[in-house]
XYZ file of N, CA and C in Angstrom:
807
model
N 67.040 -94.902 -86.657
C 67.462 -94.540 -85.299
C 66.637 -95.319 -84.279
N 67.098 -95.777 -83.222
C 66.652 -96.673 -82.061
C 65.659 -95.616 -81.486
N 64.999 -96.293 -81.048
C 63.737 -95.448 -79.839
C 64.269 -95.837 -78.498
N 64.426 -94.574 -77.570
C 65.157 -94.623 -76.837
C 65.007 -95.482 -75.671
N 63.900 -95.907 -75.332
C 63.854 -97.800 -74.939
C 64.266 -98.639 -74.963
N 64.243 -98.861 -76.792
C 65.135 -100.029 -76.815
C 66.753 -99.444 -77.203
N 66.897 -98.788 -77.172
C 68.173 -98.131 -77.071
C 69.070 -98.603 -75.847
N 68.206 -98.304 -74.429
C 68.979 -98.741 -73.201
C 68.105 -100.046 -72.900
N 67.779 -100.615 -74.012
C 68.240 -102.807 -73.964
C 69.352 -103.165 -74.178
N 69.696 -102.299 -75.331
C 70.229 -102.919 -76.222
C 72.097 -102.250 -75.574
N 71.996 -101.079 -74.914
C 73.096 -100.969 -73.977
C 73.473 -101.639 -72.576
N 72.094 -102.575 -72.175
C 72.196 -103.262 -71.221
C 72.392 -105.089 -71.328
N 72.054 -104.857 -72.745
C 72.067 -106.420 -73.083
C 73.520 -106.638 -73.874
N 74.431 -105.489 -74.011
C 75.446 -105.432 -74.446
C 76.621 -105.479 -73.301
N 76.272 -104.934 -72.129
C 77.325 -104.832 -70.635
C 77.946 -105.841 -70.245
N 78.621 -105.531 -70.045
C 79.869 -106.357 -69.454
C 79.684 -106.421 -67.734
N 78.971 -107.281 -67.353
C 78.634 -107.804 -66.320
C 79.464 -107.304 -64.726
N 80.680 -107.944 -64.859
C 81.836 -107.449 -64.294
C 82.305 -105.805 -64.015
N 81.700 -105.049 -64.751
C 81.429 -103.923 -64.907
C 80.317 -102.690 -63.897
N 81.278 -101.962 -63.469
C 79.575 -101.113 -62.882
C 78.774 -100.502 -64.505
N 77.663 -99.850 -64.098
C 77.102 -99.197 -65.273
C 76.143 -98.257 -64.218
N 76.437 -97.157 -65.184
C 75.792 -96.334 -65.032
C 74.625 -95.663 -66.376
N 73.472 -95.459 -66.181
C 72.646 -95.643 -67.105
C 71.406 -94.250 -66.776
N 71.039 -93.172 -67.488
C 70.503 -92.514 -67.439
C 69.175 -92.313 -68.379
N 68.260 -92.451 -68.060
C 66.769 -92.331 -68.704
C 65.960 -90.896 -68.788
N 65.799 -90.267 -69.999
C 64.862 -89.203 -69.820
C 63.764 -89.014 -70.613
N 63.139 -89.751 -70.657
C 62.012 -89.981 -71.489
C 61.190 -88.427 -71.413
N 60.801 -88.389 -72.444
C 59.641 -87.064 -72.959
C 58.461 -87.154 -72.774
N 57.437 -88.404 -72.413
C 56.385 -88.635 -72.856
C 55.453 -87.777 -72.607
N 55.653 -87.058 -71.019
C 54.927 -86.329 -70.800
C 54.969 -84.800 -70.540
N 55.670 -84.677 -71.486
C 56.528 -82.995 -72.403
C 55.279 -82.421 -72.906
N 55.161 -81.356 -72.696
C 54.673 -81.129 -74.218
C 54.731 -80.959 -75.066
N 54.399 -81.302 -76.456
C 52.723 -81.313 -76.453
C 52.663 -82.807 -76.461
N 51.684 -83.246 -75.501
C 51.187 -84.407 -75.110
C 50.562 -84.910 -76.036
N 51.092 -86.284 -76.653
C 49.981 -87.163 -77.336
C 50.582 -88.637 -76.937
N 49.321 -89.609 -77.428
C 49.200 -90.703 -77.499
C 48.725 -91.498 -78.401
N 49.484 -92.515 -78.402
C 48.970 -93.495 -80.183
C 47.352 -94.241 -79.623
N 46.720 -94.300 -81.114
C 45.186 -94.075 -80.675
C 45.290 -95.713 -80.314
N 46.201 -96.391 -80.241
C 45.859 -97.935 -80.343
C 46.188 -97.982 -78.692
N 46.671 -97.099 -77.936
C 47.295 -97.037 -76.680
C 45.544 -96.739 -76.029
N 45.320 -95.383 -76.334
C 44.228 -95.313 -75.940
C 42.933 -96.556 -76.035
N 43.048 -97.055 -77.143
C 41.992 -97.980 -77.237
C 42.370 -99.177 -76.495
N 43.535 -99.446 -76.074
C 43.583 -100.787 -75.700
C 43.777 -100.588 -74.161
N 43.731 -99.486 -73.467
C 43.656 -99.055 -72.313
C 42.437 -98.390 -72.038
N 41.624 -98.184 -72.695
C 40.157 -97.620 -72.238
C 39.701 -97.670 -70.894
N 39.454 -98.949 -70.323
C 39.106 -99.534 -69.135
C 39.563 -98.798 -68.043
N 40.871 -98.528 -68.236
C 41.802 -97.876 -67.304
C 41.349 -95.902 -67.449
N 41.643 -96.156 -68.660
C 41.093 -94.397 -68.763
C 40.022 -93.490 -69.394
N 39.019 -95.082 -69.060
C 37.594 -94.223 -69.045
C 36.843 -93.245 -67.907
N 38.138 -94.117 -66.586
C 37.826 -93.284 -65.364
C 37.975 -91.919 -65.300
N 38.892 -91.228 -66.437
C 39.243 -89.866 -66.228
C 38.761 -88.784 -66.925
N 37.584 -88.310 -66.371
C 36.357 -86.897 -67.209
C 37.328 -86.163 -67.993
N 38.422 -85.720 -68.094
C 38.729 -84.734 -68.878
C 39.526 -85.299 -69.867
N 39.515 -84.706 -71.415
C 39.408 -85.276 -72.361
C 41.526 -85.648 -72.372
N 41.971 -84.160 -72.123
C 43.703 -83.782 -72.161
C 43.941 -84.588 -71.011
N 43.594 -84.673 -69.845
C 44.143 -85.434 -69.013
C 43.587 -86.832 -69.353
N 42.877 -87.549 -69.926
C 43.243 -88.798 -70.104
C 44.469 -88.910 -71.176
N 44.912 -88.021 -71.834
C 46.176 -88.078 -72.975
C 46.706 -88.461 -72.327
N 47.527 -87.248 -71.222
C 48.374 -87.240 -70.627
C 48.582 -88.647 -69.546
N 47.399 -89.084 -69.184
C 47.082 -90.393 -67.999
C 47.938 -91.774 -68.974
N 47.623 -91.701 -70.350
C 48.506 -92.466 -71.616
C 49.344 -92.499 -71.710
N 49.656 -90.819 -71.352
C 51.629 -90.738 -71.917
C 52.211 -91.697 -70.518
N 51.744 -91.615 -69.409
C 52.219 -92.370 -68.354
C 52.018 -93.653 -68.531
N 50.923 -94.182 -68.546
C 51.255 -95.721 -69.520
C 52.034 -96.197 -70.232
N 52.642 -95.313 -70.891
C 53.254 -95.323 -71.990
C 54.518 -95.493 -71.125
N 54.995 -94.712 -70.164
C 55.928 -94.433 -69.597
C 56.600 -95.401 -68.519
N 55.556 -96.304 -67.768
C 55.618 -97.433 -67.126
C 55.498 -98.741 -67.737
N 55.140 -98.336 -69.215
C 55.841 -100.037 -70.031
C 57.445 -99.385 -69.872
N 57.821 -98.501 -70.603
C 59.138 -98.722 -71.217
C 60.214 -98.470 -69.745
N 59.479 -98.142 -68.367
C 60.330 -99.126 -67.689
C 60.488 -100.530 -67.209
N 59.169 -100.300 -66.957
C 59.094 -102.048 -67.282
C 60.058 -103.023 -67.800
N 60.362 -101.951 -69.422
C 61.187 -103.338 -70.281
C 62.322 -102.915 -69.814
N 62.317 -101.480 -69.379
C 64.272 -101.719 -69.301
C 64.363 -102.669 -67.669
N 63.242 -102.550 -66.834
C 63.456 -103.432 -65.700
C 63.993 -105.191 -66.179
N 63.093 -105.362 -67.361
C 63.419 -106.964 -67.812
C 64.291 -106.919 -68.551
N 64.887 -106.260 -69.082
C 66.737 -106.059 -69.770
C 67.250 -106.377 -68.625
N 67.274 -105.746 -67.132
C 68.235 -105.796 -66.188
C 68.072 -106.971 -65.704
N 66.639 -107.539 -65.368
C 66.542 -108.840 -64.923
C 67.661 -109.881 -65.689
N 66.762 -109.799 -67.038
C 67.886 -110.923 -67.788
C 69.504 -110.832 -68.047
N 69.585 -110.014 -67.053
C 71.405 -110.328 -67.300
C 71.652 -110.381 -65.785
N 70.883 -110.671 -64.796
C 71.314 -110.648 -63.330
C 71.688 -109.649 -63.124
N 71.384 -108.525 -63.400
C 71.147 -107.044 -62.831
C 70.837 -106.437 -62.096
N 69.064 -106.552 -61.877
C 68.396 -105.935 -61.492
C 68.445 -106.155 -60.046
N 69.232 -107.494 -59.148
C 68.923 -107.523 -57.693
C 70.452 -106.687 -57.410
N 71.251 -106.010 -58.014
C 72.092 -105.131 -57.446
C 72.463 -103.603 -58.111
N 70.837 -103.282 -58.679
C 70.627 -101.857 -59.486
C 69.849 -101.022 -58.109
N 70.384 -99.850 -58.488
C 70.252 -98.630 -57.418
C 69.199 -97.767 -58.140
N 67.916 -97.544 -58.070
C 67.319 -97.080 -59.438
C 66.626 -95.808 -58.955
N 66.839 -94.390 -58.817
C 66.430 -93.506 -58.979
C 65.675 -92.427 -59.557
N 64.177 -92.728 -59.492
C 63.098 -91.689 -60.393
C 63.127 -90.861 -59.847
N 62.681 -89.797 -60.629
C 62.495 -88.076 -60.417
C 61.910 -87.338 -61.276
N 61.213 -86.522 -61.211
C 60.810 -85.756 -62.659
C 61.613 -84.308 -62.206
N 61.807 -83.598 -63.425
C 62.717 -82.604 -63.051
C 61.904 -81.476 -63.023
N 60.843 -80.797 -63.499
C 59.794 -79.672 -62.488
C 58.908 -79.982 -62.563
N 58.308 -78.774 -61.975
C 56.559 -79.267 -61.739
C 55.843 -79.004 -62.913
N 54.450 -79.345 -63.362
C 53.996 -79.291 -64.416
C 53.059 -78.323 -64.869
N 52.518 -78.424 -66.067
C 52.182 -77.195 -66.999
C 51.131 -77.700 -66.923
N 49.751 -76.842 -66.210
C 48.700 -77.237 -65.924
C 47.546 -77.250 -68.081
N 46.405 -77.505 -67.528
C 46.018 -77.735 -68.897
C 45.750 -75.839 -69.458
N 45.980 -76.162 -70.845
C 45.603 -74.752 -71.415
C 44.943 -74.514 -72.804
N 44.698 -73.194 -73.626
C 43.773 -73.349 -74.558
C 43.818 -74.252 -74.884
N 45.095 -74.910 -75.710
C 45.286 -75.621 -76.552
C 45.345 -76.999 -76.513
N 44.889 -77.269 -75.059
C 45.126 -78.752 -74.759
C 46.225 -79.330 -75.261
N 47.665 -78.610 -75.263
C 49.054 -79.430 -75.112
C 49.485 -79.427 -74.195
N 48.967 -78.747 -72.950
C 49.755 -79.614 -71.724
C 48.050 -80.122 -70.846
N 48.982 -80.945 -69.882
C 47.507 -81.555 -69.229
C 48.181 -81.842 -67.526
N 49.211 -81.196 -67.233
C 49.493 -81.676 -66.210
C 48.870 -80.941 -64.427
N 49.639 -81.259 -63.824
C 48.819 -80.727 -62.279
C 49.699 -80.747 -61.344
N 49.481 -79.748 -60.569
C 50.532 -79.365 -59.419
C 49.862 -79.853 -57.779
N 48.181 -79.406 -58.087
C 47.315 -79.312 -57.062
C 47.903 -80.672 -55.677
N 47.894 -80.003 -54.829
C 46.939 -78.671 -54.278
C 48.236 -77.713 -54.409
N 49.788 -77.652 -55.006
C 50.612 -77.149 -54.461
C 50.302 -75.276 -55.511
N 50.290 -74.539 -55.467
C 50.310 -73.326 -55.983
C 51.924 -73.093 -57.429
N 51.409 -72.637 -58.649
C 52.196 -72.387 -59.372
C 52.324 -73.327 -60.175
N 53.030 -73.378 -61.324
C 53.501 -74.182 -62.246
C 54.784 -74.217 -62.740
N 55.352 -74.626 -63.729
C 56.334 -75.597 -64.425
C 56.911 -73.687 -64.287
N 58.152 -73.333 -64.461
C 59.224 -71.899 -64.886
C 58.983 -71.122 -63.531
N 58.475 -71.156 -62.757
C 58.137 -70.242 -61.107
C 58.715 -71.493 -60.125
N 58.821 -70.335 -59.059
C 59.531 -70.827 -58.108
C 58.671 -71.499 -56.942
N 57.514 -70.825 -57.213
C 56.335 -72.045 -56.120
C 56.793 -73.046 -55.910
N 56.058 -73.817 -55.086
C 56.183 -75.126 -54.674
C 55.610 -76.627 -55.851
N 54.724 -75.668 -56.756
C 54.325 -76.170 -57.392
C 54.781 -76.440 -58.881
N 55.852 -75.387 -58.890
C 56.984 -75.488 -59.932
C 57.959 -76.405 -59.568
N 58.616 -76.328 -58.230
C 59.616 -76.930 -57.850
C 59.962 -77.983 -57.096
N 58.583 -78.544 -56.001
C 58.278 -79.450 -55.280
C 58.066 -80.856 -56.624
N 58.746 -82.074 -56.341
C 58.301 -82.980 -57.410
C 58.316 -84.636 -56.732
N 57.765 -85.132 -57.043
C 57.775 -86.719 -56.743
C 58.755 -87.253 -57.366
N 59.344 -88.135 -56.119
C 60.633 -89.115 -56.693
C 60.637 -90.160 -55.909
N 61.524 -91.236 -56.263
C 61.024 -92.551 -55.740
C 62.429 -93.254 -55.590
N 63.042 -93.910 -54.703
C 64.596 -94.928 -54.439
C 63.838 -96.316 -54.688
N 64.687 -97.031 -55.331
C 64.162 -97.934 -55.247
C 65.809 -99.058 -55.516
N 65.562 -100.326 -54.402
C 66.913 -101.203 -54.664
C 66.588 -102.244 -53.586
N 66.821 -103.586 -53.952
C 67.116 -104.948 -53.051
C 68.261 -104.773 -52.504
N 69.158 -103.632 -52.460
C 70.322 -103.575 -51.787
C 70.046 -102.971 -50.677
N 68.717 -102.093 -50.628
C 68.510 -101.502 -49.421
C 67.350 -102.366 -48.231
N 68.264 -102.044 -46.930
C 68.165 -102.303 -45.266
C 66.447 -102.566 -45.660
N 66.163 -103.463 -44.436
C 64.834 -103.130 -44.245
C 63.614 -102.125 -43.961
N 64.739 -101.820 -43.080
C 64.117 -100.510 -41.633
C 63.359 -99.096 -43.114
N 64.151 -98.357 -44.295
C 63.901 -97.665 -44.962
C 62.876 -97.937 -45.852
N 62.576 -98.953 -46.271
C 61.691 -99.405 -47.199
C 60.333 -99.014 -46.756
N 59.695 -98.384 -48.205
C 58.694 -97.941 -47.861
C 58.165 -96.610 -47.132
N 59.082 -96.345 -46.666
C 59.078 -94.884 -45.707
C 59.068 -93.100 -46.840
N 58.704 -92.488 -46.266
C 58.952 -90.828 -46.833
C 59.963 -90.222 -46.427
N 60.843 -89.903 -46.718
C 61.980 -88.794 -46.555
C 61.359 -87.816 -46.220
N 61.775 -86.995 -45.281
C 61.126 -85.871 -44.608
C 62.068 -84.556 -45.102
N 63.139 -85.141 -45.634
C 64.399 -83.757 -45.388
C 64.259 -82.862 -46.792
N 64.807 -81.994 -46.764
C 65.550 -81.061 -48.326
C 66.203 -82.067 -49.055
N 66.096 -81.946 -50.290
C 66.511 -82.897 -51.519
C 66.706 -82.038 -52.617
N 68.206 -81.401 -52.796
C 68.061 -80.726 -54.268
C 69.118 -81.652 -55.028
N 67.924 -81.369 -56.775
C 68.832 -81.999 -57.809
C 70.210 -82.562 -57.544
N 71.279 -81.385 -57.296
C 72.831 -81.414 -57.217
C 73.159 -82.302 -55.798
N 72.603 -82.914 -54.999
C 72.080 -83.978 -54.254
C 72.768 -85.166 -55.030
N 71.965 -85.466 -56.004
C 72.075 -86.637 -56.866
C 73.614 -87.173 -57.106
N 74.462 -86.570 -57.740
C 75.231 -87.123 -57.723
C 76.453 -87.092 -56.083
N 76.600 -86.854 -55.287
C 76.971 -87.278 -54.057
C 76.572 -88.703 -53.243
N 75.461 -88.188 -53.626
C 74.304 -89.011 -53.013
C 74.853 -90.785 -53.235
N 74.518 -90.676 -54.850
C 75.007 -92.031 -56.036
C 76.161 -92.551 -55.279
N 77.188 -91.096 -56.227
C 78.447 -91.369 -55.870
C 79.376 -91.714 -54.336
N 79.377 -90.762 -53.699
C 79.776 -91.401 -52.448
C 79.039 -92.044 -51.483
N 77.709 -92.161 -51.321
C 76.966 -92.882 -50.909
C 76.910 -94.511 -51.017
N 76.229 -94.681 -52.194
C 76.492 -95.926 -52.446
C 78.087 -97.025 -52.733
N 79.183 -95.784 -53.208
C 80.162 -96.768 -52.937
C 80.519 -96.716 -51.741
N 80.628 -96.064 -50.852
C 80.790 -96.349 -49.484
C 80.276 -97.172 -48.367
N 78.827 -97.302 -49.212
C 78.406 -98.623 -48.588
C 78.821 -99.686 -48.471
N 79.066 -99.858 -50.203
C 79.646 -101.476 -50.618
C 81.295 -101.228 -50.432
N 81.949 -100.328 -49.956
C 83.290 -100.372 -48.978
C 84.114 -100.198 -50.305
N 83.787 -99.456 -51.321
C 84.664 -98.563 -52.710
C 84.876 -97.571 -52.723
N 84.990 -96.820 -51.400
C 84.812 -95.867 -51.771
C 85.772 -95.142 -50.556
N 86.925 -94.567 -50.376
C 87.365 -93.925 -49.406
C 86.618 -92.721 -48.742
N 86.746 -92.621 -48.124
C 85.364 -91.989 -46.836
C 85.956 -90.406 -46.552
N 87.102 -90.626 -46.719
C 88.081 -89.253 -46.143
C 88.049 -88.329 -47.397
N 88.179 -89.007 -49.106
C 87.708 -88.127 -50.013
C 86.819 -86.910 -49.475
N 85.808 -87.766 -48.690
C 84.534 -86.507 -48.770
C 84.960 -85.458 -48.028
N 85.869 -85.385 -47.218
C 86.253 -84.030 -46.065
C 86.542 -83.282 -47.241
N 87.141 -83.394 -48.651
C 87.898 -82.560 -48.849
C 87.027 -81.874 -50.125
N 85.212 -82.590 -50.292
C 84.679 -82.217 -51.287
C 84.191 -80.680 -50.843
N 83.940 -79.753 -51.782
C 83.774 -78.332 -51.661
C 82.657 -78.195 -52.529
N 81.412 -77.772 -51.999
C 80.556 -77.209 -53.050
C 79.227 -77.411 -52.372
N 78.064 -77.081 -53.228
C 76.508 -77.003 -52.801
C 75.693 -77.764 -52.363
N 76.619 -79.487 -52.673
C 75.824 -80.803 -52.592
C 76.226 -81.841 -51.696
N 74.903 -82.589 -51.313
C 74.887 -83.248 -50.101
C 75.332 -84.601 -50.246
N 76.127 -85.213 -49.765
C 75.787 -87.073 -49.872
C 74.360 -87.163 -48.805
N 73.552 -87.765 -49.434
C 71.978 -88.154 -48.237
C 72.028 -89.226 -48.061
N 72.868 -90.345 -48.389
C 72.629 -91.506 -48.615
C 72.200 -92.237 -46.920
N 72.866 -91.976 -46.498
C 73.260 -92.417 -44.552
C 71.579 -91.886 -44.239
N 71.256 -90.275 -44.584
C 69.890 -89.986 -44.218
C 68.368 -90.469 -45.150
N 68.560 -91.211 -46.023
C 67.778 -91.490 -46.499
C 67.718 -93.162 -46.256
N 68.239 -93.778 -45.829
C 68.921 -95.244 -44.559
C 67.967 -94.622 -43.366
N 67.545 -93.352 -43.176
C 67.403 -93.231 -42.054
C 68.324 -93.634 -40.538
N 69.645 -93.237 -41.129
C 70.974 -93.330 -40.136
C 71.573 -92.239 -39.650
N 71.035 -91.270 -39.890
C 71.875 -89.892 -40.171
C 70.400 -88.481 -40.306
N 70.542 -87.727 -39.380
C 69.832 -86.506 -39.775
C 70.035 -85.746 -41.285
N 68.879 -85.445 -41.683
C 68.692 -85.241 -43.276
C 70.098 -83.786 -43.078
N 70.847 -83.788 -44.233
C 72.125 -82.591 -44.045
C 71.579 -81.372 -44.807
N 70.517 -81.336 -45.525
C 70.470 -79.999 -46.283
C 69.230 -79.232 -45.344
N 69.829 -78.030 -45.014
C 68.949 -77.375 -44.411
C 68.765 -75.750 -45.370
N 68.980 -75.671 -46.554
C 69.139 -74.399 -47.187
C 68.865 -75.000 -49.024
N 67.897 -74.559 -49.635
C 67.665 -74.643 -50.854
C 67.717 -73.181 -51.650
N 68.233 -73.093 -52.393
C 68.387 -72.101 -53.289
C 67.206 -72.425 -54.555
N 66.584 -71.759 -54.852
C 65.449 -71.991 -56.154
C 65.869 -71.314 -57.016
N 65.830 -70.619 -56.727
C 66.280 -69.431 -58.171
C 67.041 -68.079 -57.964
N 67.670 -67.490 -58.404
C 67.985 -65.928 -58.307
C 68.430 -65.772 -59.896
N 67.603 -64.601 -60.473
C 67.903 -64.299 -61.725
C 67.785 -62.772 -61.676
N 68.565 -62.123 -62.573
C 68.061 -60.718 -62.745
C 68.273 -60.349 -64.535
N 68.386 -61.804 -65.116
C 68.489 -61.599 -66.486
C 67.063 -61.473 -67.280
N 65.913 -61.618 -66.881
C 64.474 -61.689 -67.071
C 63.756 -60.383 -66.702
N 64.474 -59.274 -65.669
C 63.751 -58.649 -65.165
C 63.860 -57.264 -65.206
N 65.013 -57.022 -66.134
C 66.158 -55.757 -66.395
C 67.107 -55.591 -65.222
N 67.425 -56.491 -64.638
C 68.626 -56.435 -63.546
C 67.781 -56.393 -61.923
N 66.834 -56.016 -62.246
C 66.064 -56.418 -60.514
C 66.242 -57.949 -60.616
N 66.377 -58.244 -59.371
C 66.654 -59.363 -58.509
C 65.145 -60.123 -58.696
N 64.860 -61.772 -59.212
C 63.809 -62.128 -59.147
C 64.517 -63.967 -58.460
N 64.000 -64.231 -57.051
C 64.384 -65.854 -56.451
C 63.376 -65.862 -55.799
N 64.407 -66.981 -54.828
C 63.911 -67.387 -54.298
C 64.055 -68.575 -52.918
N 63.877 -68.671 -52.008
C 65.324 -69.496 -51.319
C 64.377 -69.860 -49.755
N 64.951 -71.205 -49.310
C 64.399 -71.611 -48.532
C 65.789 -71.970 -46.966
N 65.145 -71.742 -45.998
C 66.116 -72.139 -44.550
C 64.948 -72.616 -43.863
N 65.022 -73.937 -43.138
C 64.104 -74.476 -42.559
C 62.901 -74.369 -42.786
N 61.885 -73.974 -42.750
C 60.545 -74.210 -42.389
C 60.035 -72.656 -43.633
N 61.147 -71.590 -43.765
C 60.592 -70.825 -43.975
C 61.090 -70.525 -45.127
N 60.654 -70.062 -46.192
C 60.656 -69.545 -48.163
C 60.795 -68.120 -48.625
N 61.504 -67.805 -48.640
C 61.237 -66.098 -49.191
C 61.338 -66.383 -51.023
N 60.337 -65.537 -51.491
C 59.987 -65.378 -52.545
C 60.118 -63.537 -53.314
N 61.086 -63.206 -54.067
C 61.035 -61.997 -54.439
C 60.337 -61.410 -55.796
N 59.698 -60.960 -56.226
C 59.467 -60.796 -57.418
C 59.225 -61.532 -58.317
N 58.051 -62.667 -57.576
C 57.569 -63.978 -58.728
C 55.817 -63.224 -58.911
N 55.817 -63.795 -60.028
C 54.659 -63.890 -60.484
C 53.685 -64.226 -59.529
N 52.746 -63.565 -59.364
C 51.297 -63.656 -58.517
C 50.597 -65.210 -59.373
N 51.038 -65.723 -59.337
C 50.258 -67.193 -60.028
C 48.983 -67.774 -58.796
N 48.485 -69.193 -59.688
C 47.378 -69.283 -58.432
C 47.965 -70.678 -58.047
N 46.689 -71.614 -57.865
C 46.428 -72.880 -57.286
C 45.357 -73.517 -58.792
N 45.870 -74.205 -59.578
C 45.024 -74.619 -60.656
C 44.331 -76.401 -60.185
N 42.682 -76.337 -59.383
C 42.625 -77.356 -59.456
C 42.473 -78.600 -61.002
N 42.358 -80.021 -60.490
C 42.574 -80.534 -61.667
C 41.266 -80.703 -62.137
N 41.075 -80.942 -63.315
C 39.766 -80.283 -64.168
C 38.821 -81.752 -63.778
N 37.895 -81.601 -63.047
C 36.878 -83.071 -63.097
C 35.728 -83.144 -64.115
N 35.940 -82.390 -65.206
C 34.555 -82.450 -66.326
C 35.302 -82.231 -67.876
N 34.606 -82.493 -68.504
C 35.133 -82.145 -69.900
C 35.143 -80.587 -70.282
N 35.121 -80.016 -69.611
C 34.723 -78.423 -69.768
C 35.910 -78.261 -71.169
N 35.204 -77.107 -71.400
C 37.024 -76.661 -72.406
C 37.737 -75.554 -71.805
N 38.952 -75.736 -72.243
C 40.097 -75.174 -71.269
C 40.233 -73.700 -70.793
N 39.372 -73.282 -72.312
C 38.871 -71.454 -71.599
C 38.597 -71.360 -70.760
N 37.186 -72.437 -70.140
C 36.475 -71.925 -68.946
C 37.161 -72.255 -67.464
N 38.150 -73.241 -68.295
C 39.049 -73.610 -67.289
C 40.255 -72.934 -66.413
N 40.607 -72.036 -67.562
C 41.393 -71.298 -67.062
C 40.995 -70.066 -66.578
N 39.526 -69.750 -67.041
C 38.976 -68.204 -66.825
C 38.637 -68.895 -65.227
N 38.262 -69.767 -64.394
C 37.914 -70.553 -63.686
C 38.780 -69.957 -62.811
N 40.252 -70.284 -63.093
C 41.701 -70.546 -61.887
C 42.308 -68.943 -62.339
N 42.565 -68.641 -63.375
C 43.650 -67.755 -63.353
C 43.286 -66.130 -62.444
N 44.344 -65.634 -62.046
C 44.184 -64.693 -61.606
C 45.329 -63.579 -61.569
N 45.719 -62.799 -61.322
C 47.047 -61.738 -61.678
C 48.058 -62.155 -61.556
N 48.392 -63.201 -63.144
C 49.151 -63.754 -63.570
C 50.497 -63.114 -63.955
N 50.190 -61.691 -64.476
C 51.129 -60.940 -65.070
C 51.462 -60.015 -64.374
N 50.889 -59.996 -62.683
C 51.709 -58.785 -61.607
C 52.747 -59.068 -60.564
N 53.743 -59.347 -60.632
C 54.983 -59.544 -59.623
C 54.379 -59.092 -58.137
N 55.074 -60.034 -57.331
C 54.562 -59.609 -56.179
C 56.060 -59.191 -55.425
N 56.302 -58.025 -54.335
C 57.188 -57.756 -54.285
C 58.212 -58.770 -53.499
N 57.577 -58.980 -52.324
C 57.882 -60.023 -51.210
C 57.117 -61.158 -50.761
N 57.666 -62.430 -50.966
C 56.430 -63.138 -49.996
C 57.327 -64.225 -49.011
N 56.465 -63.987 -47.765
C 57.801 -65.180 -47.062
C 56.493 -66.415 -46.390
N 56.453 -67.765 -46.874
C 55.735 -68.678 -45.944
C 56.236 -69.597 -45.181
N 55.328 -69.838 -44.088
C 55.933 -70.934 -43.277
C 55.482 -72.368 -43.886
N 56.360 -73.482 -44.915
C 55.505 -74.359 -45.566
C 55.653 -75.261 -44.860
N 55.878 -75.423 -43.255
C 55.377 -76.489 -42.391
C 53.803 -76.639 -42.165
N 53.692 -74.524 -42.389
C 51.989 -74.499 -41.666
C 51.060 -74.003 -43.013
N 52.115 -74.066 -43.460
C 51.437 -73.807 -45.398
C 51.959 -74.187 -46.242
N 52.130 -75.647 -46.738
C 52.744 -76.203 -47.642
C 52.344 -75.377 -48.865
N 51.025 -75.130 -49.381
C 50.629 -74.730 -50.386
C 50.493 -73.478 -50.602
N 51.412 -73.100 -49.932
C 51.845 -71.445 -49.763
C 50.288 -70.118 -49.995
């Protein structure tokens, strides 16, 4: 079986030029349980001798690891005259699983509060990146200021970008119905950002039918019945992960009934 790297070469070195393509990447590397091949570590030392803690230099690997194999799919696209008219969209899909006994996860939210399955900011807030030679000058380089959810993505792609390159009938969109935004015009910085309402969660299958979300309108978050979680800073010593967590954790296992913040004046809730 192909490793899924060279998997999407070998689907890009196969394309039919003439062709759009659409191409989706979800690499694991930094899943847990986190490891790294010891020849990765050794031949990157230099780079990650800088980092005191033993799990987070793993994890600092699995990302190495993670920026070759775009890398190569970047030079698949190069070599077929690709890459100066690819639209390329990173994202990670939640926030991460701070380190624990067992040193299989190693990740970090800080300074944002919460982790990877909660509705914090620190579960759900994530780094993502546009990247394309097709795009204007004026945007490059800049931060998006607006709401960005997942279901975003495909509008966004889809009527966005063909409407740019003039494929795309424009009047379709009056008649689209549902939760998701085209941003494309606001992320051009042409257009005021359109999502002003995020939905995070609402479940009551976890809780015996009480209501447990979570949901955002402008500036302000209501939170119902999440977990009292903390703020886990990232570990600067080799400590072991007991003391680490006896360190951060705090009434992990008591629901809180209500919480509403303003994350203009408290991002980190």
């Amino acid at each position: 079986r192909r490793r899924p790297t060279r998997r999407r070469q070998v689907l890009i070195e196969r394309h039919k030029t003439d062709k759009p393509m659409f191409l989706y990447f979800a690499p694991t590397n930094c899943h847990g349980e986190v490891q790294a091949p010891r020849e990765l570590l050794e031949a990157k030392e230099p780079t990650l001798g800088s980092v005191p803690n033993h799990a987070r230099r793993i994890y600092a690997a699995c990302l190495l690891a993670l920026d070759n194999s775009v890398e190569r799919i970047e030079g698949a696209l190069q070599a077929r005259d690709m890459w100066a008219t690819t639209v390329l969209l990173a994202t990670s899909d939640n926030g991460a699983v701070p380190m624990e006994v067992l040193n299989t996860q190693a990740g970090s939210n800080w300074p944002l509060r919460g982790q990877k399955f909660r509705t914090y900011e620190g579960g759900t807030k994530v780094p993502a990146f546009l990247y394309s030679a097709l795009l204007p000058a004026a945007p490059r380089g800049s931060t998006y200021a607006g709401l960005f959810h997942i279901v975003d993505v495909a509008p966004t792609l889809l009527y966005g970008v063909l409407r740019a390159r003039g494929a795309f009938n424009a009047s379709a969109l009056a008649a689209h119905d549902g939760d998701s935004y085209d941003q494309w015009r606001a992320l051009l910085g042409e257009a005021p950002p359109p999502r002003d309402v995020v939905l995070y969660n609402i479940d009551s299958c976890l809780s015996g039918g009480s209501i447990i979300g979570a949901i955002r309108q402008g500036d302000l978050k209501l939170i119902v019945r999440e977990l009292n979680q903390t703020w886990w800073p990232v570990p600067r010593t080799n400590a072991p992960a007991e003391a680490y967590l006896a360190l951060a954790q705090d009434a992990a296992t008591d629901r809180v009934a209500v919480q509403l913040s303003n994350l203009s004046a408290d991002p980190n809730e």
